[in-house]
mmCIF file of C-alpha atoms in Angstrom:
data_model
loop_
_atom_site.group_PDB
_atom_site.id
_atom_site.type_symbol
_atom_site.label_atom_id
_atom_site.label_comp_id
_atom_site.label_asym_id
_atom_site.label_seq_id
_atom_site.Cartn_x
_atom_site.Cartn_y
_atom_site.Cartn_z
ATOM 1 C CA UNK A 1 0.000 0.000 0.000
ATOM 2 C CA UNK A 2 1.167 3.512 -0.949
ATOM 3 C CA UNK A 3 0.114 6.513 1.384
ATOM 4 C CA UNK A 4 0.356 10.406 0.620
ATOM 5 C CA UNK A 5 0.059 12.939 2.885
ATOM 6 C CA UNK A 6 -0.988 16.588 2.417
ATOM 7 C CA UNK A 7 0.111 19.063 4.226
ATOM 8 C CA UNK A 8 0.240 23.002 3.961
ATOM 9 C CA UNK A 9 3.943 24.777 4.923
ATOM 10 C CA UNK A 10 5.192 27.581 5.977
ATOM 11 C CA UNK A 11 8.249 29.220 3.994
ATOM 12 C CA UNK A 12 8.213 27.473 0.757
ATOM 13 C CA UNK A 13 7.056 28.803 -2.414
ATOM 14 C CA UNK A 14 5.998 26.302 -4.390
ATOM 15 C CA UNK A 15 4.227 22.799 -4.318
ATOM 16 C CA UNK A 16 6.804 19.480 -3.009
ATOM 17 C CA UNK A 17 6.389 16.130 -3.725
ATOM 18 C CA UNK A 18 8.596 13.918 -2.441
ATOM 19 C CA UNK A 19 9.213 10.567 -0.918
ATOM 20 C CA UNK A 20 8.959 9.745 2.815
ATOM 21 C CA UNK A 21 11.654 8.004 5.052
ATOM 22 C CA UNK A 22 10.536 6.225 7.825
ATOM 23 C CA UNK A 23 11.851 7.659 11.618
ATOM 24 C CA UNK A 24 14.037 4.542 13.595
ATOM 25 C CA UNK A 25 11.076 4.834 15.755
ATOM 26 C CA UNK A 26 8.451 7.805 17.264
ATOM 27 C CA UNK A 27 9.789 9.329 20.084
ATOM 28 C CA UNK A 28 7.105 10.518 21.549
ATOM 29 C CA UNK A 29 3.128 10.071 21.878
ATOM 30 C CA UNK A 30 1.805 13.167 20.768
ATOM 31 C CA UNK A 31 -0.820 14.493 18.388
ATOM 32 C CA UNK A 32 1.852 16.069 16.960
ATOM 33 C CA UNK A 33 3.621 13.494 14.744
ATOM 34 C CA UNK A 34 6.041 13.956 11.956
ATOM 35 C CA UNK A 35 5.498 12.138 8.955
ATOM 36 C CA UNK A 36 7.955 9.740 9.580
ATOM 37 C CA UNK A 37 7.405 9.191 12.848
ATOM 38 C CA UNK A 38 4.018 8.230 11.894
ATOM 39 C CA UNK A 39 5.517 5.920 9.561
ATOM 40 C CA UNK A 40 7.076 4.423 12.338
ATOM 41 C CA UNK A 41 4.520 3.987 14.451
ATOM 42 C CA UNK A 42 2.478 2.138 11.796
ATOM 43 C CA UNK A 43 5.351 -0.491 11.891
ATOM 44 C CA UNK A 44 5.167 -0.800 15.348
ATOM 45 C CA UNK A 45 1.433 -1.658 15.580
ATOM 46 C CA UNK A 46 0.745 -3.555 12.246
ATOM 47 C CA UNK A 47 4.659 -4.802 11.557
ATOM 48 C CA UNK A 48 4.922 -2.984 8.038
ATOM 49 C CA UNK A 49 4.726 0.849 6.888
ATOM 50 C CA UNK A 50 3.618 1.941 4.055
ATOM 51 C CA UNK A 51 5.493 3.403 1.071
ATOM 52 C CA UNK A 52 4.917 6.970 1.832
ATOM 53 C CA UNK A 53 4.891 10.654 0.273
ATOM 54 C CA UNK A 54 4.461 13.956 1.225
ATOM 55 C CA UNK A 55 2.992 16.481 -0.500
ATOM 56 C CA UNK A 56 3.407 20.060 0.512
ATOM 57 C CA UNK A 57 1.648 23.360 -0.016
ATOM 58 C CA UNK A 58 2.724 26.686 0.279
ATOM 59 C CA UNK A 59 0.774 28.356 2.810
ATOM 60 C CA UNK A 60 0.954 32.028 4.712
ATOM 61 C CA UNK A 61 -0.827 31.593 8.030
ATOM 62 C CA UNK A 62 -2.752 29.061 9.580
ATOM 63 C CA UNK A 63 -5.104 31.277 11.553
ATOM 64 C CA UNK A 64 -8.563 29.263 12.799
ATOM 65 C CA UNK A 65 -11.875 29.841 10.711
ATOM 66 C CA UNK A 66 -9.969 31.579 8.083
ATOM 67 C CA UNK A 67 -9.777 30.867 4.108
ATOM 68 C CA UNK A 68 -6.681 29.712 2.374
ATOM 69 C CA UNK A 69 -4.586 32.068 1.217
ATOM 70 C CA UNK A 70 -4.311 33.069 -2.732
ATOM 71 C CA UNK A 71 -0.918 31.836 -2.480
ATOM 72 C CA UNK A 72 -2.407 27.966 -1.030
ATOM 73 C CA UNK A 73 -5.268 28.186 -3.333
ATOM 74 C CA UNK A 74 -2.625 28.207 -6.324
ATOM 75 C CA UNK A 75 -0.840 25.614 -4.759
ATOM 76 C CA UNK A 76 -3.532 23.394 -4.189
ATOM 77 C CA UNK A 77 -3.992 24.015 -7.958
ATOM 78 C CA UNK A 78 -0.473 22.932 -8.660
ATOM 79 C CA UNK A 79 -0.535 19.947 -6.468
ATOM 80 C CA UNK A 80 -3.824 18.580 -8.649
ATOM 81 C CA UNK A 81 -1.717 18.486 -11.515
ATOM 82 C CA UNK A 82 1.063 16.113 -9.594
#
């Protein structure tokens, strides 16, 4: 099984797509779990990880109830033609 996850960034400016490593193993229990810790953890309960990518979006702020920005929108738009 092949996994990719979507995330929007801060400080890049355009659309990444790459391939996901897997972390030696999470270091912590969190809600707050990098991609390849996640990875990690998925071998740890079900004995395999999936093949993994991530798939980032620019993005200016993350503030709650608020639109994306132009500047996501177009990346959004550049990540549907991945």
């Amino acid at each position: 099984a092949s996994v990719v996850l979507v995330d929007a960034a801060l400080g890049i400016e355009e659309v990444r797509f790459e391939p996901a490593a897997e972390a030696v193993a999470p270091h912590r229990l969190s809600h707050g779990f990098s991609l390849p810790e996640l990875l990690a953890l998925a071998r740890g309960l079900e004995g395999v990880a999936p093949k993994a990518w991530a798939l980032a979006v620019p993005a200016v702020g993350f503030e709650v109830g608020e639109p994306p920005s132009a500047k996501c929108r177009a990346g959004i738009a550049g990540a549907l033609r991945i």
